[in-house]
mmCIF file of C-alpha atoms in Angstrom:
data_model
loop_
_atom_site.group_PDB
_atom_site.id
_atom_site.type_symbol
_atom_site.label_atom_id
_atom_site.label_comp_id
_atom_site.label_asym_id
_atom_site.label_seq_id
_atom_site.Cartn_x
_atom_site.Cartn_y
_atom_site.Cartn_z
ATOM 1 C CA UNK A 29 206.075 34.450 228.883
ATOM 2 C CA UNK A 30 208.693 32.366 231.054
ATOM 3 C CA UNK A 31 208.649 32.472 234.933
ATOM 4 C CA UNK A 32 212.063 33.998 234.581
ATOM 5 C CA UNK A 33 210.806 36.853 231.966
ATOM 6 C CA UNK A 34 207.804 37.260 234.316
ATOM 7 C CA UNK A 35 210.670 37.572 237.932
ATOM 8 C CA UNK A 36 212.267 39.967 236.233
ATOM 9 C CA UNK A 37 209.855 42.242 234.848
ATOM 10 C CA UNK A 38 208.497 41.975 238.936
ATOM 11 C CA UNK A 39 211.890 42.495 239.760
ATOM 12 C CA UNK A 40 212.221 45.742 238.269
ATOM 13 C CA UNK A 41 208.882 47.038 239.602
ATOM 14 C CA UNK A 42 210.176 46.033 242.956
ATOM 15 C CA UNK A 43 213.010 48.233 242.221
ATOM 16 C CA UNK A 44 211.150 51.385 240.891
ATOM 17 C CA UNK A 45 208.277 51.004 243.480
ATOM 18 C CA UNK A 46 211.471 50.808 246.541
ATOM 19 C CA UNK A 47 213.525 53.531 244.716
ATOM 20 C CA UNK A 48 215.803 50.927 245.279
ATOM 21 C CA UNK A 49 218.211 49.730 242.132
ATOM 22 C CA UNK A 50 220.403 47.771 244.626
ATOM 23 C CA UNK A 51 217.499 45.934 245.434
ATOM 24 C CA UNK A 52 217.196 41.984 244.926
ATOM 25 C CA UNK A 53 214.386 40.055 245.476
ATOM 26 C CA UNK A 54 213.463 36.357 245.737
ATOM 27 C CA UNK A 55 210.420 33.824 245.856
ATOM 28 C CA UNK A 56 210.754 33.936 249.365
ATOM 29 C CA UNK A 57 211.274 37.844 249.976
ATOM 30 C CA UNK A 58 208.349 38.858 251.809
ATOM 31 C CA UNK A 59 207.243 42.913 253.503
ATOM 32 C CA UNK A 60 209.366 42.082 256.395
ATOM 33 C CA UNK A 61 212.234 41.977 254.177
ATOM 34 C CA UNK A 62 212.038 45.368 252.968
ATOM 35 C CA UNK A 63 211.982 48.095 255.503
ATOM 36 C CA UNK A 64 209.347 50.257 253.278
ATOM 37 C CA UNK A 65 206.676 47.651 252.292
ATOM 38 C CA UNK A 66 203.533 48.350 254.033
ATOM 39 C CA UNK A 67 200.008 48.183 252.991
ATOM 40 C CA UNK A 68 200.412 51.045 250.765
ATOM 41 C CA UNK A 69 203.655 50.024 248.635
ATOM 42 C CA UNK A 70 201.356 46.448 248.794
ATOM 43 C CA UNK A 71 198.814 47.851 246.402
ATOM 44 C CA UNK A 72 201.195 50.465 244.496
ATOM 45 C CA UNK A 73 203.283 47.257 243.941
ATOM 46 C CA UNK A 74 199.880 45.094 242.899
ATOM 47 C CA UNK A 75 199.106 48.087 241.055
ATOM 48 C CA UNK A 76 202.409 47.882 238.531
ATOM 49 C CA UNK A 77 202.293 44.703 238.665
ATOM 50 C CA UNK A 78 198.863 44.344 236.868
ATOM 51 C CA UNK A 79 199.330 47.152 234.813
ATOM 52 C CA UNK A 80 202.934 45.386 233.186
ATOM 53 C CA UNK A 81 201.172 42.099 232.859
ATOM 54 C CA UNK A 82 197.643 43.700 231.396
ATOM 55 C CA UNK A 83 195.807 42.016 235.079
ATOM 56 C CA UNK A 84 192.979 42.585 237.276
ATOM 57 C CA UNK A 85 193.251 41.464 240.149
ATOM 58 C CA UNK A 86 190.723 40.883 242.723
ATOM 59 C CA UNK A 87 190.419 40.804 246.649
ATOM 60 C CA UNK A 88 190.362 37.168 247.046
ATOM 61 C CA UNK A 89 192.966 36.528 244.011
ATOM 62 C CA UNK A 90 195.426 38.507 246.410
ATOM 63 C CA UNK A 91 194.255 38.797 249.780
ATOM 64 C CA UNK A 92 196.424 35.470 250.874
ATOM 65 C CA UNK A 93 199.651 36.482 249.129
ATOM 66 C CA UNK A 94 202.373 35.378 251.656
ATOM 67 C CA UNK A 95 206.060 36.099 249.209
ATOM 68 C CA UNK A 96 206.925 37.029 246.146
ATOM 69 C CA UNK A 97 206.546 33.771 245.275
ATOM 70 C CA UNK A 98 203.084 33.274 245.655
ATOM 71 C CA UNK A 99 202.556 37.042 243.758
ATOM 72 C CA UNK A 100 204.808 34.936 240.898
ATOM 73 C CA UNK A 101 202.580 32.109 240.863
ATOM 74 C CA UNK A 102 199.678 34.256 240.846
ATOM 75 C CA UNK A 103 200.523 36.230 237.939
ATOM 76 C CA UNK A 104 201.814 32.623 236.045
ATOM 77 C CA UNK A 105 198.423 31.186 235.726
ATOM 78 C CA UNK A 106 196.744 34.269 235.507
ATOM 79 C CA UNK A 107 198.874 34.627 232.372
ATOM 80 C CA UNK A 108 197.578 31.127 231.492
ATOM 81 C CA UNK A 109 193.947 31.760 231.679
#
């Protein structure tokens, strides 16, 4: 999978998770860029995200996640392994 097939399946589950279709996110779009994204929409949004890419993640894999970028990156080599 590419990084851009992987940004824009993550795209769209930024989009259904926001109720947001206007919505556009990038690698540096982080929860104070989006008035809704609190700890909650954080693990509904981990949540789709694993369940799209067939991933577990764990505490430590996600506890540091600063951007979308990072979540990106994440799921890339996670992907790989």
């Amino acid at each position: 999978m590419t990084q851009k097939e992987i940004f824009d399946a993550v795209q769209e589950i930024f989009r259904d998770i926001f109720d947001d279709e206007e919505l556009v996110i990038t690698r540096d779009t982080t929860a104070d860029d989006i008035e809704d994204w609190d700890s909650l929409e954080q693990i509904n949004l981990l949540t789709a995200v694993g369940r799209r890419f067939g991933l577990k993640f764990k505490l430590e894999d996600v506890s540091g996640l600063e951007n979308v970028g990072a979540m990106l990156d994440l799921v890339e080599r996670m992907l790989k392994s």
